[in-house]
mmCIF file of C-alpha atoms in Angstrom:
data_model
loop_
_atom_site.group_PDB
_atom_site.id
_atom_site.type_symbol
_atom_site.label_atom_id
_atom_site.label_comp_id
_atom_site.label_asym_id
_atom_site.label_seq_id
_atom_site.Cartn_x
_atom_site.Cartn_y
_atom_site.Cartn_z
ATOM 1 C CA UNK A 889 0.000 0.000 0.000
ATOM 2 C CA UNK A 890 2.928 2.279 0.656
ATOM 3 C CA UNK A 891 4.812 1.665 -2.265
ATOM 4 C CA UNK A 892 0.686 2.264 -4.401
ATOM 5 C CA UNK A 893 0.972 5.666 -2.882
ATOM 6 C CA UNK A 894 4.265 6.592 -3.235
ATOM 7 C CA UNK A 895 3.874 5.741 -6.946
ATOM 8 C CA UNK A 896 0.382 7.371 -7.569
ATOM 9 C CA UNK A 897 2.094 10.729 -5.779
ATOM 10 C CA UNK A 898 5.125 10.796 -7.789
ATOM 11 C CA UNK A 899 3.100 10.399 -10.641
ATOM 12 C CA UNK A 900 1.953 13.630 -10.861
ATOM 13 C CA UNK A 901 5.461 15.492 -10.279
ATOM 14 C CA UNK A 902 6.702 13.236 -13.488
ATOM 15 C CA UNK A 903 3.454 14.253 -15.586
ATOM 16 C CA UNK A 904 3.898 17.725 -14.892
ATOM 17 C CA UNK A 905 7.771 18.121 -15.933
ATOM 18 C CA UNK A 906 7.036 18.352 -19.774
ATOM 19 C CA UNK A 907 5.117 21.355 -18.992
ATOM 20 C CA UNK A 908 7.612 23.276 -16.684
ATOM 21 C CA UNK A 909 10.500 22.781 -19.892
ATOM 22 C CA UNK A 910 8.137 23.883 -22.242
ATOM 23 C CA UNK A 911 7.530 27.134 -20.666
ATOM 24 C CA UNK A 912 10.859 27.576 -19.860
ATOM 25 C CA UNK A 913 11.442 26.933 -23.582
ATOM 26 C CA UNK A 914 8.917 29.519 -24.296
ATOM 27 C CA UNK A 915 10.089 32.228 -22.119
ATOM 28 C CA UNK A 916 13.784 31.802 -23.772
ATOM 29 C CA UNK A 917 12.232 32.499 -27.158
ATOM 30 C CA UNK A 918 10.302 35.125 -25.963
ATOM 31 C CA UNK A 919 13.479 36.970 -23.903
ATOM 32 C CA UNK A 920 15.427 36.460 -27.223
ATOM 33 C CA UNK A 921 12.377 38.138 -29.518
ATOM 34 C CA UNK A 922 12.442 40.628 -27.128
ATOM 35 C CA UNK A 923 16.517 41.293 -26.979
ATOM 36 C CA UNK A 924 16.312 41.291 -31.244
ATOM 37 C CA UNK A 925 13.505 44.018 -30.963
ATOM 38 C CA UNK A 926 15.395 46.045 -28.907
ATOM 39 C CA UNK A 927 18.613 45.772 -30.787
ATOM 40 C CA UNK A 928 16.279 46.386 -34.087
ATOM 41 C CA UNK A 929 14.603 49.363 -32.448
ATOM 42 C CA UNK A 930 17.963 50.661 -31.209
ATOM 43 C CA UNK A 931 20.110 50.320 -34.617
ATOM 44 C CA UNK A 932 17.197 50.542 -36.847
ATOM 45 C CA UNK A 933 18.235 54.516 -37.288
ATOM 46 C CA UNK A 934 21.494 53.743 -37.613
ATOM 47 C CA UNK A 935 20.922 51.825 -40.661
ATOM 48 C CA UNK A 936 18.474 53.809 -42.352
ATOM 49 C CA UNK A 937 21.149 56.720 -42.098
ATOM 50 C CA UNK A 938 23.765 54.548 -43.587
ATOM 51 C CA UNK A 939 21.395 53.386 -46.158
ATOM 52 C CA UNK A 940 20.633 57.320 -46.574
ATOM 53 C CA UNK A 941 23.995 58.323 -47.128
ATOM 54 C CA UNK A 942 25.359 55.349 -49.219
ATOM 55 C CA UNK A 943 22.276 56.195 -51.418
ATOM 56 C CA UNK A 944 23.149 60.134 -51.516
ATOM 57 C CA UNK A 945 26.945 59.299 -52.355
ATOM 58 C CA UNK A 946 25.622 57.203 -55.526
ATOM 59 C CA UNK A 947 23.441 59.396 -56.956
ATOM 60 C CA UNK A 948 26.161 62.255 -55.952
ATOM 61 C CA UNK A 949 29.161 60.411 -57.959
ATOM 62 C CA UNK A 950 26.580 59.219 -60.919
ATOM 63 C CA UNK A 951 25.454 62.922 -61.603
ATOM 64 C CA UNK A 952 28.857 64.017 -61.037
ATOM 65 C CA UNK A 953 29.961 61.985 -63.940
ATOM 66 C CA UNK A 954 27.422 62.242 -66.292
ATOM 67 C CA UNK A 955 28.389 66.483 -66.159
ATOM 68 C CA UNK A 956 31.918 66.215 -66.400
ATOM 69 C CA UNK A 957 31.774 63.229 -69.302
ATOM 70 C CA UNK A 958 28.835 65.718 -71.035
ATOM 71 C CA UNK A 959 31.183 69.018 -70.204
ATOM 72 C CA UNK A 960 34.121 67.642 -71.939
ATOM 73 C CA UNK A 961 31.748 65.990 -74.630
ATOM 74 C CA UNK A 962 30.650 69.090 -75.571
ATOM 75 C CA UNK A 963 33.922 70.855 -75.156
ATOM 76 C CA UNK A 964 35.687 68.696 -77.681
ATOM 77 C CA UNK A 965 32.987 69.193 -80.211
ATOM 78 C CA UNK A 966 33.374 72.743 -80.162
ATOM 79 C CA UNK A 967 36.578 72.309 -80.864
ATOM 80 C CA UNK A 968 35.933 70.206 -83.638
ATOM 81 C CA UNK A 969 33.579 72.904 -85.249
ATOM 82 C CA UNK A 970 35.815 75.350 -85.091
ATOM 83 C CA UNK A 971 38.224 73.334 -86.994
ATOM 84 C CA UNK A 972 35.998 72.791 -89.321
ATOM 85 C CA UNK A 973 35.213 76.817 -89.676
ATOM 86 C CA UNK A 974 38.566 77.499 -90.453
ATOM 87 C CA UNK A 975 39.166 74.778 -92.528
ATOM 88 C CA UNK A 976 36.762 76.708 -94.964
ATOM 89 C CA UNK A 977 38.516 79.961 -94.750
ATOM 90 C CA UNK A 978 41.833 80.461 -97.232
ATOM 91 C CA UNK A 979 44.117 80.977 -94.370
ATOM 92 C CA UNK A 980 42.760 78.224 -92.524
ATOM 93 C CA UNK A 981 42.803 75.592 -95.317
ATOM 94 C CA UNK A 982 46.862 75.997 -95.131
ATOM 95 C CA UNK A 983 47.334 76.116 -91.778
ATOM 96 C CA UNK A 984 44.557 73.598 -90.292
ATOM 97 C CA UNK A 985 44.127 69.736 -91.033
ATOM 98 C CA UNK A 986 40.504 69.118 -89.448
ATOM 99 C CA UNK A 987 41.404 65.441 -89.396
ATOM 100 C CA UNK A 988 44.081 66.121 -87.268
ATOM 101 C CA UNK A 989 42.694 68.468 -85.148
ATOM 102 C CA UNK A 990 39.460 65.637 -85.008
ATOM 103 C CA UNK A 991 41.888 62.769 -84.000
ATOM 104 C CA UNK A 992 43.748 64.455 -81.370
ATOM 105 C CA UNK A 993 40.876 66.016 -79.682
ATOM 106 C CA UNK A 994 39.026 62.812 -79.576
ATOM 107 C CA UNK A 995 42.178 61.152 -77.793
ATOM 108 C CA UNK A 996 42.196 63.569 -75.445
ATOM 109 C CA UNK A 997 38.276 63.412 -74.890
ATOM 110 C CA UNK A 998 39.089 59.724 -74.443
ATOM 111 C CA UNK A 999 41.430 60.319 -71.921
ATOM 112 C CA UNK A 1000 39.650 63.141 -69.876
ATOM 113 C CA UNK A 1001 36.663 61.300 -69.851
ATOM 114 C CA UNK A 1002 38.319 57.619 -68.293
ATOM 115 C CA UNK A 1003 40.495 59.962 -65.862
ATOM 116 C CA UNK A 1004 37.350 61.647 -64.876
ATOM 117 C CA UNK A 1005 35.316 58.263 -64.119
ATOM 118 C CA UNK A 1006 38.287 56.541 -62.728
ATOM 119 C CA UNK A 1007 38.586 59.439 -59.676
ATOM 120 C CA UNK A 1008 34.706 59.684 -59.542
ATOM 121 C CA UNK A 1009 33.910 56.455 -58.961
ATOM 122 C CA UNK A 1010 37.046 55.229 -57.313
ATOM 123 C CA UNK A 1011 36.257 58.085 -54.549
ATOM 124 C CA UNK A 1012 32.647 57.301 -54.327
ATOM 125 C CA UNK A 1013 33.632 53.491 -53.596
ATOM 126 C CA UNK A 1014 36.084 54.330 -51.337
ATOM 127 C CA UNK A 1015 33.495 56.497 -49.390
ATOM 128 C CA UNK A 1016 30.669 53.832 -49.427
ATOM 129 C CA UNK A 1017 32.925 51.519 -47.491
ATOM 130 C CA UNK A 1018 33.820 53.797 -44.805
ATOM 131 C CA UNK A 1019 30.091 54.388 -44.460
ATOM 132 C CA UNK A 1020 29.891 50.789 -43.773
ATOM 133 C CA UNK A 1021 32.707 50.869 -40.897
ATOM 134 C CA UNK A 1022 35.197 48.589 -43.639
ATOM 135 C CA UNK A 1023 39.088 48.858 -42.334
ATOM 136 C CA UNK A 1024 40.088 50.196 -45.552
ATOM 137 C CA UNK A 1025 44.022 49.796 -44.964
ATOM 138 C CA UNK A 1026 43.988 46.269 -45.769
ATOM 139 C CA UNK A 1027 42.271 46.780 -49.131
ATOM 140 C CA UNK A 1028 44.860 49.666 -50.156
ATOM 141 C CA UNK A 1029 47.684 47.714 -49.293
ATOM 142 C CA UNK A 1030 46.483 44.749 -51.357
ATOM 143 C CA UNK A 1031 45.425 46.496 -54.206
ATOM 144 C CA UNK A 1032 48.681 48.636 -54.056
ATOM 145 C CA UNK A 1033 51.029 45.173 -54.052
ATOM 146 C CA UNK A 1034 48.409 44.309 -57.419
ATOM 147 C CA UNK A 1035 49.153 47.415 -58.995
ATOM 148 C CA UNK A 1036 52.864 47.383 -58.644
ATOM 149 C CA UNK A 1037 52.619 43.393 -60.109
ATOM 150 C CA UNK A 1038 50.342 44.165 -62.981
ATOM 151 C CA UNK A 1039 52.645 48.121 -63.344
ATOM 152 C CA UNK A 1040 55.820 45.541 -63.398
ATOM 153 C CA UNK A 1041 54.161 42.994 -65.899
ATOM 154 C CA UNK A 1042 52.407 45.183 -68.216
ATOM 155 C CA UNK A 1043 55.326 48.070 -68.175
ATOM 156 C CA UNK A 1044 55.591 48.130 -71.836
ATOM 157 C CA UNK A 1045 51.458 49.044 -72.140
ATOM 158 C CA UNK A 1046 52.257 51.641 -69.754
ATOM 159 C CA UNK A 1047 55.186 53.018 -71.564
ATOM 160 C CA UNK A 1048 52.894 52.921 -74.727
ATOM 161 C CA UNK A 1049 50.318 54.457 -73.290
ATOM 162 C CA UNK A 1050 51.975 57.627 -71.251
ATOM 163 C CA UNK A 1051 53.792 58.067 -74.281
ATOM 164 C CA UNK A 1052 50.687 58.255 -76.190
ATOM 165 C CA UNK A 1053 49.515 60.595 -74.010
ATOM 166 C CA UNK A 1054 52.164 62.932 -73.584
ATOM 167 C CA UNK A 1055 52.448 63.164 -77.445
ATOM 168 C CA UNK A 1056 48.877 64.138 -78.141
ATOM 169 C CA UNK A 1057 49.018 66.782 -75.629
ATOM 170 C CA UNK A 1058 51.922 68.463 -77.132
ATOM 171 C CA UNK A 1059 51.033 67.761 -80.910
ATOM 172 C CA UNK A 1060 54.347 66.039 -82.293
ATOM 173 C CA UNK A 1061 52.803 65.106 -85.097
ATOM 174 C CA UNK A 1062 48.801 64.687 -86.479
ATOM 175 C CA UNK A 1063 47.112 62.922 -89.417
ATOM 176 C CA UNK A 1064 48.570 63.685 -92.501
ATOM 177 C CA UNK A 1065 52.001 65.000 -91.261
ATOM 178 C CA UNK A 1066 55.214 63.684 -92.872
ATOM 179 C CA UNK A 1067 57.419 62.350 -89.627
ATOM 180 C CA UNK A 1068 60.601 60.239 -89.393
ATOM 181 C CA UNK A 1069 60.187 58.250 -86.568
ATOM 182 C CA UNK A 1070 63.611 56.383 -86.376
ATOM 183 C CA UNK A 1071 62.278 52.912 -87.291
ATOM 184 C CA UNK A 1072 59.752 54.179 -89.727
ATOM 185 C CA UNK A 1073 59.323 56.648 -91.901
ATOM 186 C CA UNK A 1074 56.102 58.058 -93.842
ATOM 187 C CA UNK A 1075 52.983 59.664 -93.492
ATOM 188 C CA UNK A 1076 50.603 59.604 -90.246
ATOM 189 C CA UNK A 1077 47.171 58.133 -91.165
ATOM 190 C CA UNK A 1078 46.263 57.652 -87.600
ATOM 191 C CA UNK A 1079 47.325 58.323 -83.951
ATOM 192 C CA UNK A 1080 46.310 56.477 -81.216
ATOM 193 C CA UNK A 1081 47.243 56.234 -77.579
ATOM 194 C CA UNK A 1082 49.508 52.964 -77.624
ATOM 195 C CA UNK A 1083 50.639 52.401 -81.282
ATOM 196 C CA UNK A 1084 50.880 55.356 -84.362
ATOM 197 C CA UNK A 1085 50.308 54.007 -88.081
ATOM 198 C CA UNK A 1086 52.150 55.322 -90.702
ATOM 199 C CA UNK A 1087 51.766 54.927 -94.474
ATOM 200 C CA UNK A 1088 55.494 54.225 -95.848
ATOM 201 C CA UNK A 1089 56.769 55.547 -99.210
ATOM 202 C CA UNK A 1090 55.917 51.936 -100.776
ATOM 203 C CA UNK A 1091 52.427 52.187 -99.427
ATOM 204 C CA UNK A 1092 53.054 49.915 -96.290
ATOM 205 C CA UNK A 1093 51.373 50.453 -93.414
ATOM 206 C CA UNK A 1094 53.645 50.968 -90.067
ATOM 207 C CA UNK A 1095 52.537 49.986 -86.391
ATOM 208 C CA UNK A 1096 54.764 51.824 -84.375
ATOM 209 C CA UNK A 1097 54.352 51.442 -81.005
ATOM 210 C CA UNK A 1098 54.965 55.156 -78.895
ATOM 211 C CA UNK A 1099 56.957 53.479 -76.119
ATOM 212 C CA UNK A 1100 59.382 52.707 -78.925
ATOM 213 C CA UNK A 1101 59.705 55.779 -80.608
ATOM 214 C CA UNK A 1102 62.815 57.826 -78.848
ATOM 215 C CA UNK A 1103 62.962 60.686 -81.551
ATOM 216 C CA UNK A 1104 60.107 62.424 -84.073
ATOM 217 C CA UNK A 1105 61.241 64.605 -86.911
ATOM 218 C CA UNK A 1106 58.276 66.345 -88.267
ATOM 219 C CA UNK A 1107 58.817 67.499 -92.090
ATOM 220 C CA UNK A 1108 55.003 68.928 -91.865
ATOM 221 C CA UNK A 1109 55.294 71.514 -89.348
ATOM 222 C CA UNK A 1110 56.569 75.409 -89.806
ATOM 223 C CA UNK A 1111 57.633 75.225 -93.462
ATOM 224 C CA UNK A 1112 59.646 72.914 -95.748
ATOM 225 C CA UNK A 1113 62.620 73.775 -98.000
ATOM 226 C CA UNK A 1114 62.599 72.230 -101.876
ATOM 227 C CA UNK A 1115 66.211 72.093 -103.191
ATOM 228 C CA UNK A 1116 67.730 71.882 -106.464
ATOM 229 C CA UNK A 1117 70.957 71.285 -107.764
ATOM 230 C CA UNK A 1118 71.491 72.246 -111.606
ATOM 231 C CA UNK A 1119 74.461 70.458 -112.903
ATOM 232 C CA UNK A 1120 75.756 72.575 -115.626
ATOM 233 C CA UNK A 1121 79.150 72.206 -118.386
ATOM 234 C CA UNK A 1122 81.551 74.399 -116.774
ATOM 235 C CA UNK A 1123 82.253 76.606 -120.328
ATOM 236 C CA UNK A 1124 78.563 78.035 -120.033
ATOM 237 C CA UNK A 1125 77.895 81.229 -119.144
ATOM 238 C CA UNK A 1126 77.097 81.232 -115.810
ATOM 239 C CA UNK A 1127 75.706 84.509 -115.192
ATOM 240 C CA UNK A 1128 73.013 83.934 -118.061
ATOM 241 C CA UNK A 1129 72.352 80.665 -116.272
ATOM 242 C CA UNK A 1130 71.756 81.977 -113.166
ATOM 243 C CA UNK A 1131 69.192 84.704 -114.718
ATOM 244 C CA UNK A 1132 67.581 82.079 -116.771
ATOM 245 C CA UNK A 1133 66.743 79.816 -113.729
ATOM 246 C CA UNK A 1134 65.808 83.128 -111.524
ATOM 247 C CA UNK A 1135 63.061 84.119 -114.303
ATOM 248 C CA UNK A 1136 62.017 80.319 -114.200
ATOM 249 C CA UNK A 1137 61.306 80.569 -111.261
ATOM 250 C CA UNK A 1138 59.493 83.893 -110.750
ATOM 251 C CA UNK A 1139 57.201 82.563 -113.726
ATOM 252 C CA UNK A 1140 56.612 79.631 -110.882
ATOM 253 C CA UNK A 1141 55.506 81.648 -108.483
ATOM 254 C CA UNK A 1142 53.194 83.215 -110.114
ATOM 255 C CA UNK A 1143 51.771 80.392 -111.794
ATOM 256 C CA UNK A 1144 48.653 78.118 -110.269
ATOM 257 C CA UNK A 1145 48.712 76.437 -107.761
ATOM 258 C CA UNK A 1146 52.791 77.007 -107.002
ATOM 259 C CA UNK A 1147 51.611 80.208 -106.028
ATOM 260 C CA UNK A 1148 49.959 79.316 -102.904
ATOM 261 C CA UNK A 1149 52.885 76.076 -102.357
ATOM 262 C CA UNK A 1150 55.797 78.842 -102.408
ATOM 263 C CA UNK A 1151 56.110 81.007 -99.668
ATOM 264 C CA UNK A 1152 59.090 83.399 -100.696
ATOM 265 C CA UNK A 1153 60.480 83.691 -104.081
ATOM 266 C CA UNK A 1154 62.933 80.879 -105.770
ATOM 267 C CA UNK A 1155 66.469 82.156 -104.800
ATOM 268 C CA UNK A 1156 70.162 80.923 -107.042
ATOM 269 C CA UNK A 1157 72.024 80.056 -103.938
ATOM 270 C CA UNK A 1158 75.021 80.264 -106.164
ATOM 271 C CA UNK A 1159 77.793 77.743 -107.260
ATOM 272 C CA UNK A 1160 77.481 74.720 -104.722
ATOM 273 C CA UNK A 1161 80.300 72.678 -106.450
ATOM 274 C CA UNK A 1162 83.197 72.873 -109.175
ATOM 275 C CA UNK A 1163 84.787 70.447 -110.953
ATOM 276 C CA UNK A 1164 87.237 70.555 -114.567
ATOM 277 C CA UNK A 1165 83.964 70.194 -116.754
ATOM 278 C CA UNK A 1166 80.701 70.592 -114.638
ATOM 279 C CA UNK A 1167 79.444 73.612 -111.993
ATOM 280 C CA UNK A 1168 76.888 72.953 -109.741
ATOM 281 C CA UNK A 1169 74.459 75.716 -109.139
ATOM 282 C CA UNK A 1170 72.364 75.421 -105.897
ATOM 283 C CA UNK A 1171 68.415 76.478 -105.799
ATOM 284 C CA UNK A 1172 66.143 76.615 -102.994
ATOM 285 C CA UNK A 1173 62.396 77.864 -102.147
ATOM 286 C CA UNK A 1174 60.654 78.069 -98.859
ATOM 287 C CA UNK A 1175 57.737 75.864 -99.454
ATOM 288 C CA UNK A 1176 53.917 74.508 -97.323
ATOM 289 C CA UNK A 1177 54.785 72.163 -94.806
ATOM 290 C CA UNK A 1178 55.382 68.519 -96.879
ATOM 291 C CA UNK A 1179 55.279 70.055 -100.565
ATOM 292 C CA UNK A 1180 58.437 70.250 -101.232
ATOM 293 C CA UNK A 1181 58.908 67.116 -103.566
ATOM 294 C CA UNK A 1182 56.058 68.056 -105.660
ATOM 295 C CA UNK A 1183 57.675 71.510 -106.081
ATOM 296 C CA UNK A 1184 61.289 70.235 -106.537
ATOM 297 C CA UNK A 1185 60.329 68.295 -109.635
ATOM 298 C CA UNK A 1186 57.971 71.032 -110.868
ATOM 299 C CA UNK A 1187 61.502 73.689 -110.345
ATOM 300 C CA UNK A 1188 63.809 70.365 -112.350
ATOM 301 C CA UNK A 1189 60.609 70.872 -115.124
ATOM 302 C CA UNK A 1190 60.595 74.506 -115.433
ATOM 303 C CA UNK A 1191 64.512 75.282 -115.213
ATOM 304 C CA UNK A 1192 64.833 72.270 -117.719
ATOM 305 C CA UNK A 1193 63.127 73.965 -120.222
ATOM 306 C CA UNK A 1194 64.256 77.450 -119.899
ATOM 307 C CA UNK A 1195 67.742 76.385 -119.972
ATOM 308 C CA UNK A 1196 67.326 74.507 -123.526
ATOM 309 C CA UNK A 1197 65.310 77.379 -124.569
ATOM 310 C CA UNK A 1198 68.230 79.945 -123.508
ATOM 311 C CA UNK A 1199 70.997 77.479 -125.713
ATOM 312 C CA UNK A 1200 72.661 76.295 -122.402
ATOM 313 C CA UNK A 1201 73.819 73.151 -121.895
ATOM 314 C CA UNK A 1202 73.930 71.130 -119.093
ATOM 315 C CA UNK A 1203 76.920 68.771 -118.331
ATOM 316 C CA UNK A 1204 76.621 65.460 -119.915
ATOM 317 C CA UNK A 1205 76.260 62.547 -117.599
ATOM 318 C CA UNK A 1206 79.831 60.573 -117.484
ATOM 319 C CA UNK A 1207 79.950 57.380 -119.349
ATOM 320 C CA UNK A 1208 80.288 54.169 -116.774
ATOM 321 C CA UNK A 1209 83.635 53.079 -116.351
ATOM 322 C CA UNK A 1210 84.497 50.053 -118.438
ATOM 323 C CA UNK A 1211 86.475 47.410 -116.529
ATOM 324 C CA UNK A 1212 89.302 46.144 -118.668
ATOM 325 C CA UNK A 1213 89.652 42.499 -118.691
ATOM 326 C CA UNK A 1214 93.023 41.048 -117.379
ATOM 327 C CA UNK A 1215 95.146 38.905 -119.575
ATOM 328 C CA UNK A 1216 94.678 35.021 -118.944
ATOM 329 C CA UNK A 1217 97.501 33.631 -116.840
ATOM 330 C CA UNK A 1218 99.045 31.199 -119.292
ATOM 331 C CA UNK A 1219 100.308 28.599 -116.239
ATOM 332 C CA UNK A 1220 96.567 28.413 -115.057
ATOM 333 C CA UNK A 1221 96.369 25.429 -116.690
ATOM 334 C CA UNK A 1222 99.583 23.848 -116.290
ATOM 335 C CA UNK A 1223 99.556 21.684 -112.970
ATOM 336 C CA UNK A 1224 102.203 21.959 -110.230
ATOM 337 C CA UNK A 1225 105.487 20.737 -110.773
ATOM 338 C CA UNK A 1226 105.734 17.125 -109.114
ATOM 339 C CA UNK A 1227 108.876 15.720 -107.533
ATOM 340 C CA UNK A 1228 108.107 12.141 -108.747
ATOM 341 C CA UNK A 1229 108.992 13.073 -112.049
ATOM 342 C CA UNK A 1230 112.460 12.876 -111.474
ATOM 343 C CA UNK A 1231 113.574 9.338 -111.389
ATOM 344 C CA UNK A 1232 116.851 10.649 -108.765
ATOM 345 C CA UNK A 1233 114.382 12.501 -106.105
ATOM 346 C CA UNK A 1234 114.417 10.380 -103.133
ATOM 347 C CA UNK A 1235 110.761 10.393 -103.009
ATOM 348 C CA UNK A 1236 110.885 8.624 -107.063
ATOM 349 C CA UNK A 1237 113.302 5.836 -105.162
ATOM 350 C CA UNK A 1238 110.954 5.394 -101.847
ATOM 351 C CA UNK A 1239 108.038 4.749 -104.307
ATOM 352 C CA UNK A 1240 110.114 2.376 -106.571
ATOM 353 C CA UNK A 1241 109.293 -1.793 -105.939
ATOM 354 C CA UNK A 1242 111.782 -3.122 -103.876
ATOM 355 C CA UNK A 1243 113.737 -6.380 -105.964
ATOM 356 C CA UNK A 1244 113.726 -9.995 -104.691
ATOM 357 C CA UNK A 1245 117.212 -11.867 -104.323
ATOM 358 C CA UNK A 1246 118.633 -13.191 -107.167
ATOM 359 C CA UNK A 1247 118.156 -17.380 -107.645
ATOM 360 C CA UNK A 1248 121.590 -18.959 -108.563
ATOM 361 C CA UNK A 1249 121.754 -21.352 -111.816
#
């Protein structure tokens, strides 16, 4: 009977146990709830402020952009049209290529507008994660050790590319200048930022790239100087000569379109060389900027002419050199002297069959 009621009371205490950890089970979840709400309540501001600002910093840097990319946009076109302005006037038409004035500005756009959205954005970026509490020393020492890999392994793009740069900005050379560019030589049909094509005298295209190129000589910028050298027999008269190829080349000058090609009058430097039959009488003209090839054979033309029509001569072009033929060597064919031919030389008796002893009878 004691141990009936000892069960039947414990009984009770066991049934009721499931309950007791199921509240306590709901008041944990209920104390947690409650902690989140609070932490929610208390940070909520917090993040709508960072949320705020983050947003403000986008639209900031995206407007930002969108002016300066538009400013220089529109910057570069006016430049363009007033290229093209002048390019109608008479002055202008000498003295402006609208190509190259179109190419260059356009690289330069280029470049303004990538620097431009490189700092913009970069900044705005850099901004947004101090918002958000990021260490940001880490990240700039990482992507510092990057750039200095990719800087080290790319160099020669680099090179290329400053180079570019720097020769844009101070106009070396534009579309449809004559350079010499040490490896290449011929006539700029394009400039770009890393590599410069170039149309060679043979019509071959040249990829030069700017890294590479240590010296420019520009034949298309200022003026250019056409020279002539008129070889004439030295028993002409040579001050008849020299006003015969002056009036040639006034008549030049005032001819179409050698009028507007020559910039000062054709000048006789004088007598350049002398030799026993020929003088060598020196001409030059101040020409436009890469017409001076056109002009010099226009100036061999003109004082070509005048000088057969005046009765003067020029020195005859000297006959080539004949080589004379050396006499045949009559021991070429005969061959060298042998020492077997003589029966006495002791190489005759080394080479001689050596006898067997004689057999009595």
């Amino acid at each position: 009977m004691y141990w009936s009621a000892s069960t039947a009371a414990s009984a009770p205490l066991r049934a009721a146990t499931p309950g007791a950890t199921g509240s306590a089970s709901l008041d944990e979840a209920t104390q947690k709830a409650t902690n989140a709400a609070g932490w929610v309540e208390e940070n909520w501001g917090t993040w709508v402020a960072s949320g705020l600002q983050i947003l403000l910093i986008i639209v900031i840097a995206v407007v930002l952009r969108h002016v300066i990319r538009r400013t220089i946009t529109k910057l570069i076109e006016r430049m363009n049209r007033t290229a093209a302005a002048a390019q109608g006037t008479a002055l202008g038409g000498l003295l402006v290529n609208a190509e190259r004035r179109r190419q260059r500005s356009e690289a330069i756009g280029s470049v303004l507008r990538s620097v431009a959205s490189f700092v913009i954005m970069g900044t705005a970026a850099l901004t947004v994660l101090s918002v958000l509490n990021i260490n940001l020393a880490p990240l700039l020492a990482s992507a510092g050790v990057a750039g200095v890999a990719i800087g080290f392994g790319a160099r020669n793009l680099v090179t290329d590319f400053l180079s570019g740069v720097f020769m844009i900005l101070e106009d070396q050379y534009g579309v449809g200048d004559e350079i010499d560019a040490g490896v290449a030589t011929g006539t700029v049909i394009e400039v770009g930022l890393r590599v410069t094509k170039l149309r060679g005298p043979n019509g071959a295209i040249w990829y030069i790239r700017n890294g590479e190129v240590k010296r420019i000589g520009n034949l298309s910028q200022g003026w250019s100087t056409a020279s002539v050298d008129v070889v004439v027999a030295a028993d002409q008269d040579l001050r008849r000569a020299r006003d015969t190829i002056t009036a040639a080349g006034e008549a030049m000058s005032k001819a179409e379109p050698w009028n507007e090609l020559l910039w000062e009058p054709v000048e006789v430097l004088g007598l350049s060389e002398v030799h026993l039959d020929t003088v060598t009488i020196g001409v030059s003209a101040k020409t436009m900027p890469g017409k001076a090839v056109g002009i010099e054979r226009e100036l061999r033309w003109r004082i070509k002419h005048a000088l057969d029509d005046a009765g003067i001569h020029l020195a005859p072009r000297p006959a080539p050199e004949e080589e004379e033929e050396e006499p045949a060597d009559p021991t070429a064919a005969m061959a060298a002297p042998s020492a077997l031919n003589n029966p006495l030389s002791p190489q005759s008796v080394a080479a001689e069959p050596l006898s067997g002893p004689k057999m009595g009878k």
